[in-house]
C-alpha cells in the first residue's frame, strides 16, 4: 500500500489540533484566546482537542500534582462541553492515552537544538512561575512534545493564544526539518491567534493565567464573578469618582469591550468615565451583569453534563481511540519515510 500517497491526500483535509493542560479550570482568557476560534471552526475543520496531561509534568512532577490530574481532566472536559465543543463532531482525547506521542516526541528531539529551545521565551516564564531554580530537561522539551501532539494528527491549524505562537513556530521548524531529511510526511501547521491575543488578568498586571491566580473562570458562579469584578484594578490614577478616568488599558473597560453584548452601554460608560461622571462601582456592576449574562448559557450546559457524569469517561475513551487510529497511521508513515529497521511482528 502506498501510504505516502494517502498522506498527501490527507493534507487537503483541513485539521485542527489544540488543547489545554489539565491544571485547573478554564477562564475567560482561554475563551477569547482559543476556545472561541475552536467553536467557530468546528464545522469547517476536523478538530482534535487534546487534554495535555503529560505537559503538566514539565513544571510539576510531584506526586500530589499527578494525583490532581484525574479530577482536572474531567473539569477540563466539562469546560469544553460547557462552551459548546461537540464530541459528536470533534475528537476530545487524553494525551497520555496515545503511546505514539512518546515515540514521535523522541524522534523530534533529534531535530531541534538546545539553543533553539532556550530562545523560546515562555519556557523561562513557566520555570519562574513554578519556582524552579533551573530548567528541567522536559520543560525545555515542552514545545517538542507539543510538536508531537500537533503533528500526530497532521494538523494544519492550531488555534492558540499569543503566548503559544512561539511554540507553534518550533513545530513548523521540526516539520520542515523532518520533511527535508526523510520525505514529505507532515503539513506545516499555522497558528491561529484569537481576536484577543492576550487577555489581561483581574489584577491588571499580567496575562490572565491559572498559575497567577488572576482569573475569572468559566465555571465561576454569579456571586464569585461579582466579587472578583469588585476587586478588579481600574485606573490607578483615579482616586475619586469625580476625577476624569482613563479608559485605555483599563482592565474593566477591556472586559467591557470584549464581553458586554450591549456596546451602546459601554460607549456611554466610557464617555461618563472620561468626564469623571461615573464611579468605578457602577462601571463594575454593569460589567458583572454583562459577564454573568455571557457565562449563564455556559453554566447551564455545564450543569447538564455534570448531571450526566457517567458519559464523560465514554466521551474521552471514544475520542482517545479515534486519535489512536490517526496516531498509528502517522507513525507508520514516519517509519516508512525514515526507512527505520523494525522487527517483524
Ligand atoms: P498556566 O498558568 O498553567 O500556563 P494558563 O491559564 O496560562 O495556564 P495555558 O494552558 O497556558 O493556560 O493556555 C492554554 C491556551 O489558552 C493557550 O493557547 C494559551 O495561549 C491560551 N491562553 C491562556 N491564557 C490566555 C489569555 N489570558 N489570553 C489569551 N489566550 C490565553
Ligand atoms: Mg500559560
Coordinates of C-alpha atoms and ligand atoms in Angstrom, one line a residue:
X1 CA 0.0 0.0 0.0
X2 CA 1.3 3.4 -0.9
X3 CA 0.9 5.2 2.4
X4 CA 2.8 8.2 1.3
X5 CA 0.1 8.9 -1.4
X6 CA -2.6 8.7 1.2
X7 CA -0.7 11.1 3.4
X8 CA -0.5 13.7 0.7
X9 CA -4.3 13.3 0.2
X10 CA -4.7 13.9 3.9
X11 CA -3.1 17.3 3.6
X12 CA -6.0 18.6 1.6
X13 CA -8.4 17.9 4.5
X14 CA -8.2 20.7 7.0
X15 CA -7.4 19.7 10.5
X16 CA -7.1 21.5 13.8
X17 CA -5.2 20.4 16.9
X18 CA -5.2 22.4 20.0
X19 CA -5.9 21.8 23.7
X20 CA -5.0 22.6 27.3
X21 CA -3.2 21.3 30.3
X22 CA -5.4 19.8 32.9
X23 CA -4.1 22.1 35.6
X24 CA -7.3 23.8 36.7
X25 CA -10.5 25.3 35.3
X26 CA -10.6 27.3 32.1
X27 CA -11.0 31.0 32.2
X28 CA -12.1 34.0 30.1
X29 CA -8.6 34.2 28.7
X30 CA -8.9 30.7 27.3
X31 CA -12.2 31.6 25.8
X32 CA -11.1 34.6 23.8
X33 CA -7.6 33.3 23.1
X34 CA -8.5 29.9 21.8
X35 CA -11.9 28.4 22.6
X36 CA -13.9 30.9 20.5
X37 CA -11.9 30.0 17.4
X38 CA -12.4 26.3 18.1
X39 CA -16.1 26.7 18.3
X40 CA -16.4 28.7 15.1
X41 CA -14.2 26.3 13.2
X42 CA -15.8 23.0 14.4
X43 CA -17.8 22.6 11.2
X44 CA -15.1 23.6 8.7
X45 CA -12.3 21.6 10.2
X46 CA -11.8 18.1 11.5
X47 CA -11.0 19.0 15.1
X48 CA -8.8 17.2 17.6
X49 CA -8.7 18.7 21.1
X50 CA -6.0 17.4 23.4
X51 CA -6.1 17.2 27.2
X52 CA -2.4 17.5 27.6
X53 CA -1.8 15.7 30.9
X54 CA 1.8 14.9 30.1
X55 CA 2.6 18.5 29.7
X56 CA 1.6 19.1 33.3
X57 CA 4.6 17.1 34.4
X58 CA 7.0 19.5 32.8
X59 CA 6.5 22.1 35.5
X60 CA 5.4 19.9 38.4
X61 CA 6.1 16.2 38.5
X62 CA 5.3 15.8 42.3
X63 CA 3.0 13.0 43.2
X64 CA 0.5 15.4 44.7
X65 CA 0.3 17.1 41.3
X66 CA 0.0 13.9 39.4
X67 CA -2.9 12.8 41.7
X68 CA -4.7 16.0 40.9
X69 CA -4.7 15.3 37.2
X70 CA -7.6 12.9 37.3
X71 CA -10.1 15.4 38.6
X72 CA -8.7 18.2 36.5
X73 CA -9.1 16.1 33.3
X74 CA -12.9 15.9 34.0
X75 CA -13.1 19.6 34.9
X76 CA -11.5 20.4 31.6
X77 CA -13.7 18.1 29.7
X78 CA -16.8 19.7 31.4
X79 CA -15.5 23.1 30.4
X80 CA -15.1 22.0 26.8
X81 CA -18.6 20.6 26.7
X82 CA -20.0 23.7 28.5
X83 CA -18.7 26.1 25.9
X84 CA -20.2 24.0 23.2
X85 CA -17.4 21.7 21.9
X86 CA -19.5 18.9 20.5
X87 CA -18.0 15.4 20.9
X88 CA -20.1 14.1 18.0
X89 CA -18.2 16.5 15.6
X90 CA -14.9 16.9 17.4
X91 CA -12.4 14.5 18.9
X92 CA -11.5 15.1 22.5
X93 CA -8.7 12.9 23.7
X94 CA -6.2 12.3 26.6
X95 CA -2.6 12.8 25.6
X96 CA -1.2 10.0 27.8
X97 CA -3.6 7.6 26.2
X98 CA -1.6 7.9 22.9
X99 CA 1.7 6.0 23.2
X100 CA 2.7 7.2 19.8
X101 CA 3.1 10.7 21.3
X102 CA 6.2 9.5 23.3
X103 CA 7.6 7.8 20.2
X104 CA 7.3 10.8 17.9
X105 CA 8.5 13.1 20.7
X106 CA 11.7 11.1 20.8
X107 CA 12.3 11.3 17.1
X108 CA 11.6 15.1 17.1
X109 CA 14.0 15.6 19.9
X110 CA 16.8 14.9 17.4
X111 CA 15.6 17.6 15.0
X112 CA 15.9 20.6 17.2
X113 CA 18.8 22.1 19.1
X114 CA 19.1 23.1 22.8
X115 CA 20.0 26.8 22.0
X116 CA 16.9 27.0 19.8
X117 CA 14.7 25.8 22.6
X118 CA 16.4 28.1 25.1
X119 CA 15.3 31.0 22.9
X120 CA 11.6 30.2 23.5
X121 CA 10.5 33.0 25.9
X122 CA 7.5 31.3 27.6
X123 CA 9.6 28.4 29.0
X124 CA 11.7 30.7 31.2
X125 CA 8.5 32.3 32.4
X126 CA 7.0 28.9 33.2
X127 CA 10.1 27.9 35.1
X128 CA 9.9 31.1 37.1
X129 CA 6.2 30.9 37.9
X130 CA 6.7 27.3 39.0
X131 CA 9.7 28.5 41.2
X132 CA 12.2 26.2 39.5
X133 CA 15.8 27.2 40.1
X134 CA 17.0 25.6 36.8
X135 CA 15.4 24.4 33.7
X136 CA 14.3 20.8 33.7
X137 CA 15.2 18.8 30.5
X138 CA 11.5 18.0 30.0
X139 CA 10.3 21.6 30.3
X140 CA 12.9 22.7 27.7
X141 CA 11.3 20.0 25.6
X142 CA 7.7 21.4 26.1
X143 CA 7.4 22.7 22.5
X144 CA 8.9 19.5 21.1
X145 CA 6.2 17.4 22.9
X146 CA 3.7 19.9 21.6
X147 CA 5.0 19.4 18.1
X148 CA 4.4 15.7 18.5
X149 CA 0.8 16.5 19.6
X150 CA 0.2 18.8 16.6
X151 CA 1.8 16.6 14.0
X152 CA 0.4 13.2 15.1
X153 CA -3.0 14.1 13.6
X154 CA -1.1 16.0 10.9
X155 CA -3.0 19.2 11.8
X156 CA -2.8 22.3 9.6
X157 CA -4.2 24.9 12.0
X158 CA -3.5 25.5 15.7
X159 CA -5.9 28.0 17.5
X160 CA -3.9 29.3 20.4
X161 CA -3.3 32.5 22.4
X162 CA -0.4 34.8 21.5
X163 CA 1.9 33.3 24.2
X164 CA 1.8 30.0 22.4
X165 CA 2.8 31.3 18.9
X166 CA 6.5 30.7 19.6
X167 CA 5.7 27.0 20.3
X168 CA 3.9 26.6 17.0
X169 CA 6.9 28.1 15.3
X170 CA 9.1 25.3 16.8
X171 CA 6.5 22.8 15.4
X172 CA 6.8 24.3 11.9
X173 CA 10.6 24.1 12.0
X174 CA 10.6 20.5 13.2
X175 CA 8.0 19.5 10.5
X176 CA 10.2 21.2 7.8
X177 CA 13.3 19.5 9.1
X178 CA 11.6 16.1 9.1
X179 CA 10.2 16.5 5.6
X180 CA 13.6 17.7 4.3
X181 CA 15.5 14.8 5.9
X182 CA 13.1 11.9 5.2
X183 CA 10.3 13.0 2.8
X184 CA 7.0 14.9 2.9
X185 CA 5.0 13.4 5.8
X186 CA 3.9 16.5 7.7
X187 CA 2.0 19.6 6.7
X188 CA 3.4 22.9 8.0
X189 CA 0.8 24.0 10.5
X190 CA -0.2 27.6 11.2
X191 CA -1.1 29.2 14.5
X192 CA -4.4 31.0 14.6
X193 CA -4.4 33.6 17.3
X194 CA -7.7 34.7 18.9
X195 CA -9.3 38.1 18.5
X196 CA -7.9 39.0 21.9
X197 CA -4.4 37.6 21.7
X198 CA -3.7 38.0 25.4
X199 CA -6.4 38.9 27.9
X200 CA -5.1 40.7 31.0
X201 CA -6.0 39.2 34.4
X202 CA -8.2 40.9 37.0
X203 CA -5.0 42.2 38.7
X204 CA -4.4 44.3 35.6
X205 CA -0.7 43.3 35.8
X206 CA -0.2 40.3 33.5
X207 CA -2.0 37.9 31.2
X208 CA -4.9 36.1 32.8
X209 CA -3.4 32.8 33.8
X210 CA -4.3 29.8 36.1
X211 CA -0.9 29.9 37.8
X212 CA -1.1 33.6 38.6
X213 CA -4.5 33.3 40.3
X214 CA -5.9 36.3 38.4
X215 CA -8.7 34.6 36.6
X216 CA -12.4 34.7 36.1
X217 CA -13.3 31.0 35.5
X218 CA -15.9 29.8 33.0
X219 CA -17.4 27.8 35.9
X220 CA -17.4 30.6 38.5
X221 CA -20.9 31.3 39.9
X222 CA -22.6 34.7 39.7
X223 CA -21.6 35.8 43.2
X224 CA -17.9 34.8 42.6
X225 CA -17.9 36.8 39.4
X226 CA -19.4 39.8 41.2
X227 CA -16.8 39.6 44.0
X228 CA -13.9 39.2 41.5
X229 CA -15.1 42.2 39.4
X230 CA -15.3 44.3 42.6
X231 CA -11.6 43.5 43.3
X232 CA -10.5 44.4 39.8
X233 CA -7.9 47.0 39.2
X234 CA -9.0 50.1 37.3
X235 CA -7.3 53.4 36.5
X236 CA -4.7 53.7 39.4
X237 CA -4.5 57.4 39.0
X238 CA -8.2 57.9 39.7
X239 CA -8.7 58.5 43.4
X240 CA -12.4 59.6 43.3
X241 CA -15.4 59.2 41.0
X242 CA -15.5 62.8 40.0
X243 CA -11.9 62.7 38.6
X244 CA -11.7 62.0 34.9
X245 CA -10.5 58.4 34.3
X246 CA -8.5 56.6 31.7
X247 CA -10.4 54.0 29.6
X248 CA -7.4 52.8 27.5
X249 CA -5.6 49.9 29.1
X250 CA -8.1 49.9 32.0
X251 CA -8.9 46.2 32.6
X252 CA -12.6 46.9 33.5
X253 CA -13.1 48.6 30.1
X254 CA -11.0 45.9 28.3
X255 CA -13.5 43.3 29.6
X256 CA -16.5 45.6 28.7
X257 CA -15.2 45.8 25.2
X258 CA -14.8 42.0 24.9
X259 CA -17.7 40.6 26.8
X260 CA -20.5 43.2 27.1
X261 CA -23.2 42.4 24.4
X262 CA -24.5 46.0 24.9
X263 CA -21.8 48.1 23.3
X264 CA -24.0 51.2 23.4
X265 CA -23.9 51.0 27.2
X266 CA -20.1 50.6 27.0
X267 CA -19.7 53.7 24.8
X268 CA -21.9 55.7 27.2
X269 CA -20.0 54.5 30.2
X270 CA -16.7 55.4 28.6
X271 CA -17.9 59.0 27.9
X272 CA -19.0 59.4 31.5
X273 CA -15.8 57.8 32.9
X274 CA -13.6 60.1 30.9
X275 CA -15.6 63.1 32.2
X276 CA -15.5 62.0 35.8
X277 CA -19.2 61.4 35.9
X278 CA -19.4 57.8 36.8
X279 CA -18.0 55.8 39.7
X280 CA -15.9 52.6 39.4
X281 CA -18.6 50.8 41.3
X282 CA -21.3 51.5 38.7
X283 CA -19.0 50.5 35.8
X284 CA -18.2 47.3 37.7
X285 CA -21.8 46.5 38.4
X286 CA -22.6 46.7 34.7
X287 CA -19.5 44.5 34.0
X288 CA -20.6 41.8 36.4
X289 CA -24.0 41.8 34.8
X290 CA -22.5 41.5 31.3
X291 CA -20.1 38.7 32.3
X292 CA -22.8 36.8 34.1
X293 CA -25.1 37.1 31.0
X294 CA -22.2 35.8 28.9
X295 CA -21.5 32.9 31.3
X296 CA -25.1 31.9 32.0
X297 CA -25.5 29.6 29.0
X298 CA -22.1 28.1 29.6
X299 CA -23.1 27.3 33.3
X300 CA -26.4 25.8 32.2
X301 CA -24.7 23.4 29.7
X302 CA -22.1 22.5 32.3
X303 CA -24.8 21.7 34.9
X304 CA -26.5 19.4 32.3
X305 CA -23.3 17.5 31.7
X306 CA -22.5 17.3 35.5
X307 CA -25.8 15.5 35.9
X308 CA -24.8 13.0 33.2
X309 CA -21.4 12.3 34.6
X310 CA -21.3 8.7 33.5
X311 CA -21.0 9.6 29.8
X312 CA -17.9 11.8 30.4
X313 CA -15.5 8.9 30.5
X314 CA -17.1 7.3 27.5
X315 CA -16.5 10.6 25.5
X316 CA -12.9 10.6 26.5
X317 CA -12.4 6.9 25.7
X318 CA -14.0 7.2 22.3
X319 CA -12.0 10.3 21.4
X320 CA -8.8 8.7 22.5
X321 CA -9.5 5.6 20.4
X322 CA -10.2 7.7 17.4
X323 CA -7.0 9.7 17.9
X324 CA -5.0 6.5 18.2
X325 CA -6.1 5.4 14.8
X326 CA -4.6 8.6 13.4
X327 CA -1.5 8.2 15.5
X328 CA -0.9 4.7 14.3
X329 CA -1.2 5.7 10.7
X330 CA 1.1 8.7 11.1
X331 CA 3.7 6.6 12.8
X332 CA 3.7 4.0 10.0
X333 CA 4.2 6.9 7.6
X334 CA 7.0 8.2 9.8
X335 CA 8.8 4.8 10.0
X336 CA 8.4 4.2 6.3
X337 CA 9.7 7.7 5.4
X338 CA 12.7 7.2 7.8
X339 CA 13.3 3.7 6.5
X340 CA 13.9 2.5 10.0
X341 CA 14.5 -1.1 10.5
X342 CA 11.8 -2.7 12.6
X343 CA 11.3 -6.2 13.8
X344 CA 8.7 -8.4 12.2
X345 CA 5.6 -8.7 14.4
Ligands
LIG1 P1 -0.8 28.0 33.1 O1 -0.9 29.0 34.2 O2 -0.8 26.6 33.5 O3 0.1 28.4 32.0 P2 -2.9 29.2 31.5 O4 -4.1 29.7 32.2 O5 -1.9 30.3 31.1 O6 -2.3 28.1 32.4 P3 -2.4 27.7 29.2 O7 -2.6 26.2 29.4 O8 -1.0 28.3 29.3 O9 -3.3 28.4 30.3 O10 -3.1 28.1 27.9 C1 -3.9 27.3 27.1 C2 -4.3 28.1 25.8 O11 -5.0 29.3 26.1 C3 -3.1 28.6 25.0 O12 -3.4 28.6 23.7 C4 -2.9 30.0 25.5 O13 -2.2 30.8 24.5 C5 -4.3 30.4 25.7 N1 -4.4 31.5 26.7 C6 -4.2 31.3 28.1 N2 -4.4 32.4 28.8 C7 -4.8 33.3 27.9 C8 -5.1 34.7 28.0 N3 -5.1 35.4 29.1 N4 -5.4 35.4 26.8 C9 -5.4 34.7 25.6 N5 -5.1 33.4 25.5 C10 -4.8 32.7 26.6
LIG2 MG1 0.1 29.8 30.3

